[in-house]
Tab-separated table of N, CA and C in Angstrom:
chain	number	residue	atom	x	y	z
X	1	MET	N	154.382	77.197	174.565
X	1	MET	CA	154.585	77.803	175.873
X	1	MET	C	153.742	77.044	176.886
X	2	ASP	N	154.347	76.736	178.018
X	2	ASP	CA	153.655	76.052	179.106
X	2	ASP	C	153.004	77.105	180.002
X	3	THR	N	151.761	77.444	179.709
X	3	THR	CA	151.044	78.495	180.439
X	3	THR	C	150.975	78.188	181.925
X	4	ASP	N	150.751	76.933	182.278
X	4	ASP	CA	150.656	76.568	183.694
X	4	ASP	C	151.931	76.913	184.458
X	5	LEU	N	153.078	76.732	183.833
X	5	LEU	CA	154.339	77.054	184.484
X	5	LEU	C	154.387	78.531	184.865
X	6	PHE	N	153.978	79.399	183.947
X	6	PHE	CA	154.023	80.830	184.209
X	6	PHE	C	152.987	81.240	185.252
X	7	VAL	N	151.852	80.584	185.247
X	7	VAL	CA	150.845	80.846	186.278
X	7	VAL	C	151.402	80.443	187.646
X	8	HIS	N	152.114	79.326	187.697
X	8	HIS	CA	152.708	78.894	188.967
X	8	HIS	C	153.768	79.879	189.456
X	9	PHE	N	154.554	80.436	188.540
X	9	PHE	CA	155.511	81.477	188.932
X	9	PHE	C	154.768	82.643	189.576
X	10	ALA	N	153.694	83.070	188.955
X	10	ALA	CA	152.914	84.186	189.487
X	10	ALA	C	152.342	83.835	190.860
X	11	GLU	N	151.890	82.605	191.033
X	11	GLU	CA	151.339	82.185	192.321
X	11	GLU	C	152.416	82.200	193.414
X	12	ILE	N	153.588	81.676	193.095
X	12	ILE	CA	154.677	81.656	194.073
X	12	ILE	C	155.059	83.077	194.472
X	13	ALA	N	155.205	83.941	193.494
X	13	ALA	CA	155.568	85.331	193.784
X	13	ALA	C	154.456	86.021	194.561
X	14	GLY	N	153.219	85.676	194.268
X	14	GLY	CA	152.094	86.235	195.015
X	14	GLY	C	152.174	85.882	196.487
X	15	ILE	N	152.700	84.712	196.793
X	15	ILE	CA	152.883	84.307	198.187
X	15	ILE	C	153.888	85.225	198.868
X	16	PHE	N	154.985	85.570	198.165
X	16	PHE	CA	155.957	86.501	198.741
X	16	PHE	C	155.318	87.856	199.012
X	17	VAL	N	154.521	88.316	198.071
X	17	VAL	CA	153.847	89.598	198.249
X	17	VAL	C	152.907	89.515	199.454
X	18	GLY	N	152.204	88.403	199.559
X	18	GLY	CA	151.304	88.214	200.695
X	18	GLY	C	152.043	88.185	202.020
X	19	PHE	N	153.177	87.464	202.069
X	19	PHE	CA	153.981	87.434	203.291
X	19	PHE	C	154.485	88.828	203.635
X	20	GLY	N	154.935	89.551	202.623
X	20	GLY	CA	155.415	90.915	202.859
X	20	GLY	C	154.321	91.804	203.411
X	21	ALA	N	153.127	91.702	202.843
X	21	ALA	CA	152.004	92.499	203.330
X	21	ALA	C	151.624	92.088	204.752
X	22	LEU	N	151.640	90.784	205.015
X	22	LEU	CA	151.326	90.288	206.355
X	22	LEU	C	152.344	90.798	207.372
X	23	ILE	N	153.604	90.763	207.008
X	23	ILE	CA	154.647	91.266	207.901
X	23	ILE	C	154.430	92.754	208.162
X	24	ALA	N	154.102	93.494	207.122
X	24	ALA	CA	153.881	94.934	207.286
X	24	ALA	C	152.705	95.197	208.221
X	25	LEU	N	151.624	94.453	208.045
X	25	LEU	CA	150.465	94.629	208.916
X	25	LEU	C	150.770	94.204	210.342
X	26	ARG	N	151.473	93.104	210.481
X	26	ARG	CA	151.815	92.583	211.812
X	26	ARG	C	152.730	93.555	212.538
X	27	SER	N	153.591	94.198	211.809
X	27	SER	CA	154.534	95.128	212.417
X	27	SER	C	153.883	96.462	212.747
X	28	ALA	N	152.722	96.714	212.173
X	28	ALA	CA	151.995	97.970	212.409
X	28	ALA	C	152.907	99.182	212.248
X	29	ARG	N	153.473	99.320	211.110
X	29	ARG	CA	154.379	100.408	210.751
X	29	ARG	C	155.795	100.151	211.240
X	30	PRO	N	156.543	99.326	210.518
X	30	PRO	CA	157.929	99.105	210.912
X	30	PRO	C	158.695	100.422	210.889
X	31	THR	N	159.480	100.654	211.910
X	31	THR	CA	160.213	101.915	211.978
X	31	THR	C	161.694	101.738	211.685
X	32	ASP	N	162.208	100.532	211.816
X	32	ASP	CA	163.609	100.293	211.521
X	32	ASP	C	163.808	100.379	210.002
X	33	LEU	N	164.698	101.263	209.564
X	33	LEU	CA	164.912	101.460	208.128
X	33	LEU	C	165.311	100.175	207.430
X	34	HIS	N	166.112	99.375	208.095
X	34	HIS	CA	166.544	98.106	207.533
X	34	HIS	C	165.319	97.252	207.202
X	35	ASP	N	164.399	97.114	208.150
X	35	ASP	CA	163.184	96.323	207.939
X	35	ASP	C	162.339	96.896	206.806
X	36	VAL	N	162.227	98.220	206.766
X	36	VAL	CA	161.411	98.877	205.743
X	36	VAL	C	161.978	98.623	204.346
X	37	VAL	N	163.285	98.772	204.188
X	37	VAL	CA	163.909	98.594	202.869
X	37	VAL	C	163.781	97.146	202.402
X	38	TYR	N	164.041	96.194	203.283
X	38	TYR	CA	163.930	94.786	202.893
X	38	TYR	C	162.486	94.403	202.593
X	39	LEU	N	161.544	94.939	203.357
X	39	LEU	CA	160.133	94.667	203.100
X	39	LEU	C	159.717	95.220	201.733
X	40	LYS	N	160.142	96.442	201.435
X	40	LYS	CA	159.848	97.022	200.123
X	40	LYS	C	160.468	96.177	199.009
X	41	ALA	N	161.686	95.709	199.217
X	41	ALA	CA	162.367	94.904	198.199
X	41	ALA	C	161.626	93.594	197.949
X	42	VAL	N	161.177	92.934	199.014
X	42	VAL	CA	160.413	91.692	198.852
X	42	VAL	C	159.149	91.951	198.043
X	43	LEU	N	158.453	93.032	198.361
X	43	LEU	CA	157.222	93.354	197.644
X	43	LEU	C	157.489	93.685	196.179
X	44	VAL	N	158.517	94.475	195.915
X	44	VAL	CA	158.835	94.855	194.538
X	44	VAL	C	159.247	93.632	193.723
X	45	ILE	N	160.100	92.781	194.280
X	45	ILE	CA	160.534	91.585	193.551
X	45	ILE	C	159.348	90.668	193.296
X	46	GLY	N	158.503	90.487	194.310
X	46	GLY	CA	157.326	89.636	194.147
X	46	GLY	C	156.375	90.146	193.083
X	47	VAL	N	156.107	91.438	193.103
X	47	VAL	CA	155.218	92.021	192.086
X	47	VAL	C	155.856	91.907	190.710
X	48	TRP	N	157.182	92.113	190.630
X	48	TRP	CA	157.859	91.972	189.336
X	48	TRP	C	157.688	90.567	188.782
X	49	VAL	N	157.879	89.550	189.613
X	49	VAL	CA	157.741	88.171	189.135
X	49	VAL	C	156.306	87.909	188.674
X	50	VAL	N	155.328	88.397	189.424
X	50	VAL	CA	153.923	88.206	189.017
X	50	VAL	C	153.700	88.805	187.635
X	51	ILE	N	154.115	90.049	187.446
X	51	ILE	CA	153.909	90.724	186.156
X	51	ILE	C	154.701	90.028	185.049
X	52	ALA	N	155.984	89.738	185.321
X	52	ALA	CA	156.828	89.110	184.299
X	52	ALA	C	156.309	87.725	183.916
X	53	ALA	N	155.684	87.022	184.846
X	53	ALA	CA	155.128	85.704	184.538
X	53	ALA	C	153.850	85.819	183.707
X	54	LEU	N	153.108	86.886	183.907
X	54	LEU	CA	151.844	87.046	183.180
X	54	LEU	C	152.011	87.711	181.816
X	55	VAL	N	153.113	88.425	181.607
X	55	VAL	CA	153.333	89.123	180.328
X	55	VAL	C	153.304	88.170	179.128
X	56	PRO	N	154.077	87.069	179.121
X	56	PRO	CA	154.038	86.200	177.936
X	56	PRO	C	152.670	85.530	177.730
X	57	ILE	N	151.967	85.248	178.819
X	57	ILE	CA	150.626	84.666	178.682
X	57	ILE	C	149.715	85.657	177.983
X	58	THR	N	149.775	86.909	178.406
X	58	THR	CA	148.931	87.948	177.818
X	58	THR	C	149.297	88.209	176.364
X	59	ILE	N	150.572	88.368	176.087
X	59	ILE	CA	151.012	88.660	174.720
X	59	ILE	C	150.674	87.509	173.770
X	60	SER	N	150.825	86.268	174.248
X	60	SER	CA	150.543	85.116	173.377
X	60	SER	C	149.076	85.045	172.980
X	61	ARG	N	148.199	85.617	173.762
X	61	ARG	CA	146.763	85.611	173.443
X	61	ARG	C	146.447	86.464	172.212
X	62	TYR	N	147.392	87.286	171.807
X	62	TYR	CA	147.216	88.114	170.605
X	62	TYR	C	147.846	87.459	169.381
X	63	GLY	N	148.199	86.187	169.505
X	63	GLY	CA	148.745	85.455	168.368
X	63	GLY	C	150.234	85.638	168.155
X	64	VAL	N	150.896	86.287	169.078
X	64	VAL	CA	152.346	86.473	168.978
X	64	VAL	C	153.007	85.216	169.528
X	65	ASP	N	153.981	84.683	168.803
X	65	ASP	CA	154.666	83.489	169.290
X	65	ASP	C	156.136	83.500	168.889
X	66	ASP	N	156.820	82.453	169.230
X	66	ASP	CA	158.234	82.261	168.931
X	66	ASP	C	159.084	83.414	169.465
X	67	HIS	N	160.063	83.830	168.692
X	67	HIS	CA	160.997	84.847	169.166
X	67	HIS	C	160.292	86.178	169.457
X	68	ALA	N	159.290	86.532	168.674
X	68	ALA	CA	158.581	87.798	168.904
X	68	ALA	C	157.913	87.824	170.283
X	69	LEU	N	157.390	86.684	170.710
X	69	LEU	CA	156.761	86.591	172.035
X	69	LEU	C	157.796	86.830	173.130
X	70	TRP	N	158.917	86.126	173.047
X	70	TRP	CA	159.919	86.224	174.105
X	70	TRP	C	160.659	87.550	174.058
X	71	LEU	N	160.841	88.087	172.851
X	71	LEU	CA	161.481	89.396	172.718
X	71	LEU	C	160.624	90.479	173.370
X	72	SER	N	159.341	90.519	173.037
X	72	SER	CA	158.470	91.550	173.615
X	72	SER	C	158.317	91.360	175.124
X	73	SER	N	158.240	90.109	175.565
X	73	SER	CA	158.138	89.840	177.002
X	73	SER	C	159.411	90.260	177.727
X	74	ALA	N	160.561	89.959	177.143
X	74	ALA	CA	161.840	90.320	177.752
X	74	ALA	C	162.024	91.833	177.808
X	75	VAL	N	161.636	92.531	176.761
X	75	VAL	CA	161.749	94.000	176.763
X	75	VAL	C	160.879	94.584	177.879
X	76	ALA	N	159.629	94.119	177.963
X	76	ALA	CA	158.722	94.621	179.002
X	76	ALA	C	159.254	94.294	180.399
X	77	SER	N	159.701	93.063	180.595
X	77	SER	CA	160.152	92.626	181.918
X	77	SER	C	161.452	93.291	182.336
X	78	LEU	N	162.389	93.428	181.406
X	78	LEU	CA	163.652	94.080	181.738
X	78	LEU	C	163.431	95.568	182.028
X	79	THR	N	162.571	96.192	181.258
X	79	THR	CA	162.249	97.606	181.505
X	79	THR	C	161.647	97.777	182.896
X	80	LEU	N	160.722	96.908	183.247
X	80	LEU	CA	160.105	96.972	184.566
X	80	LEU	C	161.130	96.678	185.663
X	81	TRP	N	162.030	95.708	185.431
X	81	TRP	CA	163.066	95.362	186.422
X	81	TRP	C	163.977	96.560	186.690
X	82	VAL	N	164.485	97.161	185.628
X	82	VAL	CA	165.399	98.300	185.782
X	82	VAL	C	164.678	99.479	186.432
X	83	THR	N	163.459	99.745	186.008
X	83	THR	CA	162.681	100.842	186.596
X	83	THR	C	162.455	100.609	188.084
X	84	SER	N	162.129	99.379	188.458
X	84	SER	CA	161.912	99.047	189.874
X	84	SER	C	163.178	99.262	190.687
X	85	LEU	N	164.313	98.818	190.153
X	85	LEU	CA	165.576	98.991	190.869
X	85	LEU	C	165.915	100.462	191.059
X	86	VAL	N	165.740	101.237	190.015
X	86	VAL	CA	166.042	102.664	190.105
X	86	VAL	C	165.142	103.327	191.146
X	87	LEU	N	163.856	102.978	191.142
X	87	LEU	CA	162.941	103.569	192.113
X	87	LEU	C	163.311	103.197	193.546
X	88	ILE	N	163.707	101.944	193.767
X	88	ILE	CA	164.117	101.530	195.117
X	88	ILE	C	165.405	102.237	195.520
X	89	TRP	N	166.386	102.249	194.623
X	89	TRP	CA	167.684	102.836	194.943
X	89	TRP	C	167.600	104.335	195.196
X	90	ARG	N	166.578	104.989	194.667
X	90	ARG	CA	166.453	106.437	194.835
X	90	ARG	C	165.707	106.830	196.098
X	91	THR	N	165.167	105.853	196.842
X	91	THR	CA	164.421	106.204	198.051
X	91	THR	C	165.374	106.663	199.146
X	92	ALA	N	164.871	107.533	200.000
X	92	ALA	CA	165.671	108.018	201.126
X	92	ALA	C	166.010	106.876	202.078
X	93	ASP	N	165.091	105.924	202.250
X	93	ASP	CA	165.338	104.786	203.138
X	93	ASP	C	166.530	103.970	202.660
X	94	PHE	N	166.584	103.685	201.368
X	94	PHE	CA	167.684	102.894	200.812
X	94	PHE	C	169.011	103.624	200.980
X	95	ARG	N	169.005	104.922	200.678
X	95	ARG	CA	170.241	105.704	200.839
X	95	ARG	C	170.684	105.740	202.296
X	96	ALA	N	169.729	105.807	203.218
X	96	ALA	CA	170.058	105.882	204.642
X	96	ALA	C	170.703	104.593	205.139
X	97	ILE	N	170.184	103.426	204.726
X	97	ILE	CA	170.822	102.197	205.219
X	97	ILE	C	172.188	101.986	204.579
X	98	ASN	N	172.409	102.556	203.411
X	98	ASN	CA	173.727	102.440	202.781
X	98	ASN	C	174.772	103.281	203.498
X	99	GLU	N	174.331	104.267	204.261
X	99	GLU	CA	175.272	105.079	205.042
X	99	GLU	C	175.721	104.343	206.294
X	100	HIS	N	174.897	103.422	206.785
X	100	HIS	CA	175.197	102.674	208.013
X	100	HIS	C	174.930	101.198	207.770
X	101	LEU	N	175.784	100.578	206.966
X	101	LEU	CA	175.583	99.178	206.608
X	101	LEU	C	175.778	98.257	207.802
X	102	GLU	N	174.854	97.339	207.937
X	102	GLU	CA	174.963	96.296	208.953
X	102	GLU	C	175.652	95.103	208.293
X	103	PRO	N	176.152	94.156	209.088
X	103	PRO	CA	176.830	92.983	208.497
X	103	PRO	C	175.990	92.262	207.447
X	104	VAL	N	174.695	92.107	207.687
X	104	VAL	CA	173.844	91.418	206.720
X	104	VAL	C	173.762	92.200	205.404
X	105	ASP	N	173.807	93.521	205.499
X	105	ASP	CA	173.741	94.343	204.292
X	105	ASP	C	175.021	94.224	203.462
X	106	ARG	N	176.131	94.066	204.135
X	106	ARG	CA	177.405	93.910	203.426
X	106	ARG	C	177.502	92.549	202.740
X	107	SER	N	176.885	91.528	203.344
X	107	SER	CA	176.969	90.188	202.763
X	107	SER	C	175.815	89.889	201.794
X	108	PHE	N	174.766	90.683	201.806
X	108	PHE	CA	173.611	90.443	200.940
X	108	PHE	C	173.986	90.321	199.458
X	109	PRO	N	174.877	91.164	198.938
X	109	PRO	CA	175.233	91.073	197.509
X	109	PRO	C	175.930	89.780	197.100
X	110	VAL	N	176.453	89.016	198.043
X	110	VAL	CA	177.120	87.767	197.689
X	110	VAL	C	176.155	86.856	196.922
X	111	VAL	N	174.901	86.841	197.337
X	111	VAL	CA	173.880	86.079	196.630
X	111	VAL	C	173.040	86.999	195.747
X	112	GLY	N	172.765	88.195	196.235
X	112	GLY	CA	171.896	89.123	195.506
X	112	GLY	C	172.433	89.572	194.161
X	113	LEU	N	173.715	89.886	194.084
X	113	LEU	CA	174.282	90.362	192.823
X	113	LEU	C	174.226	89.306	191.718
X	114	PRO	N	174.630	88.058	191.988
X	114	PRO	CA	174.485	87.045	190.927
X	114	PRO	C	173.028	86.857	190.484
X	115	LEU	N	172.098	86.999	191.409
X	115	LEU	CA	170.688	86.880	191.028
X	115	LEU	C	170.254	88.057	190.154
X	116	HIS	N	170.683	89.276	190.512
X	116	HIS	CA	170.429	90.454	189.654
X	116	HIS	C	170.969	90.196	188.253
X	117	LEU	N	172.210	89.746	188.185
X	117	LEU	CA	172.859	89.522	186.894
X	117	LEU	C	172.172	88.414	186.100
X	118	THR	N	171.684	87.399	186.788
X	118	THR	CA	170.974	86.316	186.102
X	118	THR	C	169.669	86.821	185.512
X	119	ILE	N	168.944	87.619	186.273
X	119	ILE	CA	167.681	88.179	185.774
X	119	ILE	C	167.948	89.067	184.563
X	120	ALA	N	168.791	90.068	184.757
X	120	ALA	CA	169.060	91.024	183.674
X	120	ALA	C	169.761	90.350	182.497
X	121	GLY	N	170.704	89.467	182.784
X	121	GLY	CA	171.454	88.799	181.717
X	121	GLY	C	170.584	87.893	180.872
X	122	SER	N	169.715	87.123	181.504
X	122	SER	CA	168.818	86.225	180.760
X	122	SER	C	167.920	87.019	179.821
X	123	LEU	N	167.345	88.098	180.352
X	123	LEU	CA	166.449	88.920	179.531
X	123	LEU	C	167.220	89.645	178.428
X	124	ALA	N	168.426	90.113	178.749
X	124	ALA	CA	169.245	90.797	177.744
X	124	ALA	C	169.642	89.847	176.613
X	125	LEU	N	169.947	88.595	176.936
X	125	LEU	CA	170.299	87.626	175.895
X	125	LEU	C	169.130	87.391	174.932
X	126	ILE	N	167.923	87.416	175.451
X	126	ILE	CA	166.740	87.288	174.585
X	126	ILE	C	166.638	88.510	173.673
X	127	ILE	N	166.805	89.682	174.255
X	127	ILE	CA	166.678	90.932	173.487
X	127	ILE	C	167.745	91.010	172.406
X	128	ILE	N	168.956	90.636	172.742
X	128	ILE	CA	170.053	90.661	171.767
X	128	ILE	C	169.846	89.598	170.688
X	129	GLY	N	169.191	88.513	171.048
X	129	GLY	CA	168.909	87.452	170.079
X	129	GLY	C	170.047	86.483	169.882
X	130	VAL	N	170.819	86.251	170.939
X	130	VAL	CA	171.990	85.383	170.844
X	130	VAL	C	171.600	83.943	170.508
X	131	TRP	N	170.651	83.369	171.246
X	131	TRP	CA	170.214	81.992	171.033
X	131	TRP	C	168.691	81.943	170.962
X	132	PRO	N	168.095	82.327	169.843
X	132	PRO	CA	166.628	82.381	169.759
X	132	PRO	C	165.937	81.047	170.058
X	133	ARG	N	166.627	79.935	169.835
X	133	ARG	CA	166.002	78.627	170.090
X	133	ARG	C	165.764	78.381	171.575
X	134	ILE	N	166.495	79.075	172.442
X	134	ILE	CA	166.308	78.857	173.875
X	134	ILE	C	165.737	80.088	174.591
X	135	ASP	N	165.047	80.935	173.850
X	135	ASP	CA	164.447	82.137	174.442
X	135	ASP	C	163.552	81.808	175.636
X	136	GLU	N	162.701	80.801	175.481
X	136	GLU	CA	161.794	80.460	176.578
X	136	GLU	C	162.585	80.004	177.806
X	137	ALA	N	163.617	79.199	177.592
X	137	ALA	CA	164.443	78.735	178.710
X	137	ALA	C	165.137	79.911	179.409
X	138	LEU	N	165.616	80.874	178.623
X	138	LEU	CA	166.245	82.056	179.211
X	138	LEU	C	165.234	82.861	180.021
X	139	TYR	N	164.023	82.972	179.505
X	139	TYR	CA	162.979	83.712	180.219
X	139	TYR	C	162.642	83.009	181.538
X	140	VAL	N	162.500	81.701	181.492
X	140	VAL	CA	162.217	80.924	182.701
X	140	VAL	C	163.374	81.063	183.693
X	141	THR	N	164.605	81.107	183.196
X	141	THR	CA	165.769	81.310	184.064
X	141	THR	C	165.668	82.641	184.786
X	142	GLY	N	165.299	83.699	184.068
X	142	GLY	CA	165.132	85.011	184.695
X	142	GLY	C	164.039	85.003	185.749
X	143	LEU	N	162.906	84.372	185.434
X	143	LEU	CA	161.815	84.275	186.412
X	143	LEU	C	162.232	83.454	187.627
X	144	SER	N	162.925	82.354	187.388
X	144	SER	CA	163.387	81.510	188.499
X	144	SER	C	164.323	82.292	189.413
X	145	ALA	N	165.220	83.045	188.816
X	145	ALA	CA	166.127	83.874	189.616
X	145	ALA	C	165.339	84.915	190.406
X	146	GLY	N	164.270	85.446	189.816
X	146	GLY	CA	163.426	86.400	190.531
X	146	GLY	C	162.736	85.774	191.735
X	147	VAL	N	162.241	84.559	191.578
X	147	VAL	CA	161.597	83.859	192.699
X	147	VAL	C	162.623	83.581	193.800
X	148	VAL	N	163.804	83.097	193.412
X	148	VAL	CA	164.854	82.832	194.394
X	148	VAL	C	165.267	84.130	195.084
X	149	PHE	N	165.384	85.206	194.319
X	149	PHE	CA	165.771	86.500	194.879
X	149	PHE	C	164.731	86.991	195.886
X	150	GLY	N	163.459	86.852	195.541
X	150	GLY	CA	162.402	87.248	196.472
X	150	GLY	C	162.462	86.431	197.747
X	151	GLY	N	162.644	85.127	197.617
X	151	GLY	CA	162.748	84.267	198.789
X	151	GLY	C	163.972	84.582	199.625
X	152	TYR	N	165.090	84.811	198.972
X	152	TYR	CA	166.331	85.145	199.672
X	152	TYR	C	166.179	86.466	200.426
X	153	THR	N	165.587	87.453	199.789
X	153	THR	CA	165.389	88.756	200.425
X	153	THR	C	164.464	88.635	201.627
X	154	LEU	N	163.399	87.866	201.493
X	154	LEU	CA	162.485	87.647	202.612
X	154	LEU	C	163.206	86.929	203.756
X	155	LEU	N	163.989	85.920	203.430
X	155	LEU	CA	164.730	85.177	204.442
X	155	LEU	C	165.700	86.086	205.188
X	156	VAL	N	166.487	86.865	204.457
X	156	VAL	CA	167.453	87.768	205.087
X	156	VAL	C	166.721	88.794	205.947
X	157	SER	N	165.604	89.281	205.459
X	157	SER	CA	164.826	90.260	206.214
X	157	SER	C	164.372	89.683	207.551
X	158	VAL	N	163.796	88.507	207.513
X	158	VAL	CA	163.285	87.890	208.738
X	158	VAL	C	164.424	87.514	209.687
X	159	LEU	N	165.501	86.955	209.157
X	159	LEU	CA	166.611	86.544	210.004
X	159	LEU	C	167.367	87.715	210.631
X	160	SER	N	167.213	88.906	210.061
X	160	SER	CA	167.963	90.053	210.580
X	160	SER	C	167.132	90.966	211.471
X	161	TRP	N	165.906	90.564	211.787
X	161	TRP	CA	165.091	91.404	212.682
X	161	TRP	C	165.785	91.591	214.007
X	162	LYS	N	165.656	92.782	214.515
X	162	LYS	CA	166.259	93.117	215.797
X	162	LYS	C	165.168	93.100	216.864
X	163	LEU	N	164.930	91.937	217.450
X	163	LEU	CA	163.853	91.808	218.434
X	163	LEU	C	164.115	92.632	219.686
X	164	ALA	N	165.360	92.848	220.019
X	164	ALA	CA	165.660	93.625	221.216
X	164	ALA	C	165.197	95.065	221.089
X	165	SER	N	165.094	95.558	219.872
X	165	SER	CA	164.687	96.946	219.678
X	165	SER	C	163.175	97.100	219.673
X	166	ARG	N	162.444	96.004	219.726
X	166	ARG	CA	160.989	96.062	219.717
X	166	ARG	C	160.475	96.032	221.155
X	167	SER	N	159.308	96.543	221.336
X	167	SER	CA	158.713	96.517	222.666
X	167	SER	C	157.376	95.808	222.590
X	168	GLY	N	156.839	95.501	223.749
X	168	GLY	CA	155.508	94.907	223.802
X	168	GLY	C	155.542	93.407	223.733
X	169	PRO	N	154.410	92.801	223.313
X	169	PRO	CA	154.252	91.349	223.333
X	169	PRO	C	155.281	90.600	222.484
X	170	GLU	N	155.691	91.165	221.346
X	170	GLU	CA	156.651	90.477	220.487
X	170	GLU	C	157.972	90.252	221.228
X	171	ARG	N	158.423	91.260	221.912
X	171	ARG	CA	159.708	91.186	222.597
X	171	ARG	C	159.606	90.301	223.841
X	172	ASP	N	158.500	90.370	224.530
X	172	ASP	CA	158.330	89.618	225.762
X	172	ASP	C	157.903	88.182	225.525
X	173	GLY	N	157.693	87.798	224.275
X	173	GLY	CA	157.336	86.431	223.934
X	173	GLY	C	155.863	86.112	224.155
X	174	ARG	N	155.041	87.109	224.306
X	174	ARG	CA	153.597	86.883	224.479
X	174	ARG	C	152.877	86.880	223.169
């Protein structure tokens, strides 16, 4: 296992979490539900990648290797992924924006859904044991999709800000 690779995944995802936190602080309590939901999604995806990248490093320190390492890591990561999605989908904010979808929300799944499927599918293939020789590659594929998903969500969030609805220095360009 290339430990440095997984540490780098965690570092990249940590940057997304940091950007999300910075945006939240800069916004001083975003009130637009769209902004709130996308900000939460960026943070959740970023934290998931950090944890999922550190799980195999931690488990391997106990002498677990080969398929057992990737199987246990995939079970932990997929469980956390599904739990995170359920928690986000059950929030009142998420349900509210689904009642009044904006154009960006309707087009988000074009990229988001394949990334969801890549994350869950890669981890599920490890759990099922279809190709044990490429377990590590499948795990890296899931993490890579998570990093891309976090970046995509952050990009869509920033590009869809409604500056006209804001007041003060941000809107006036000061």
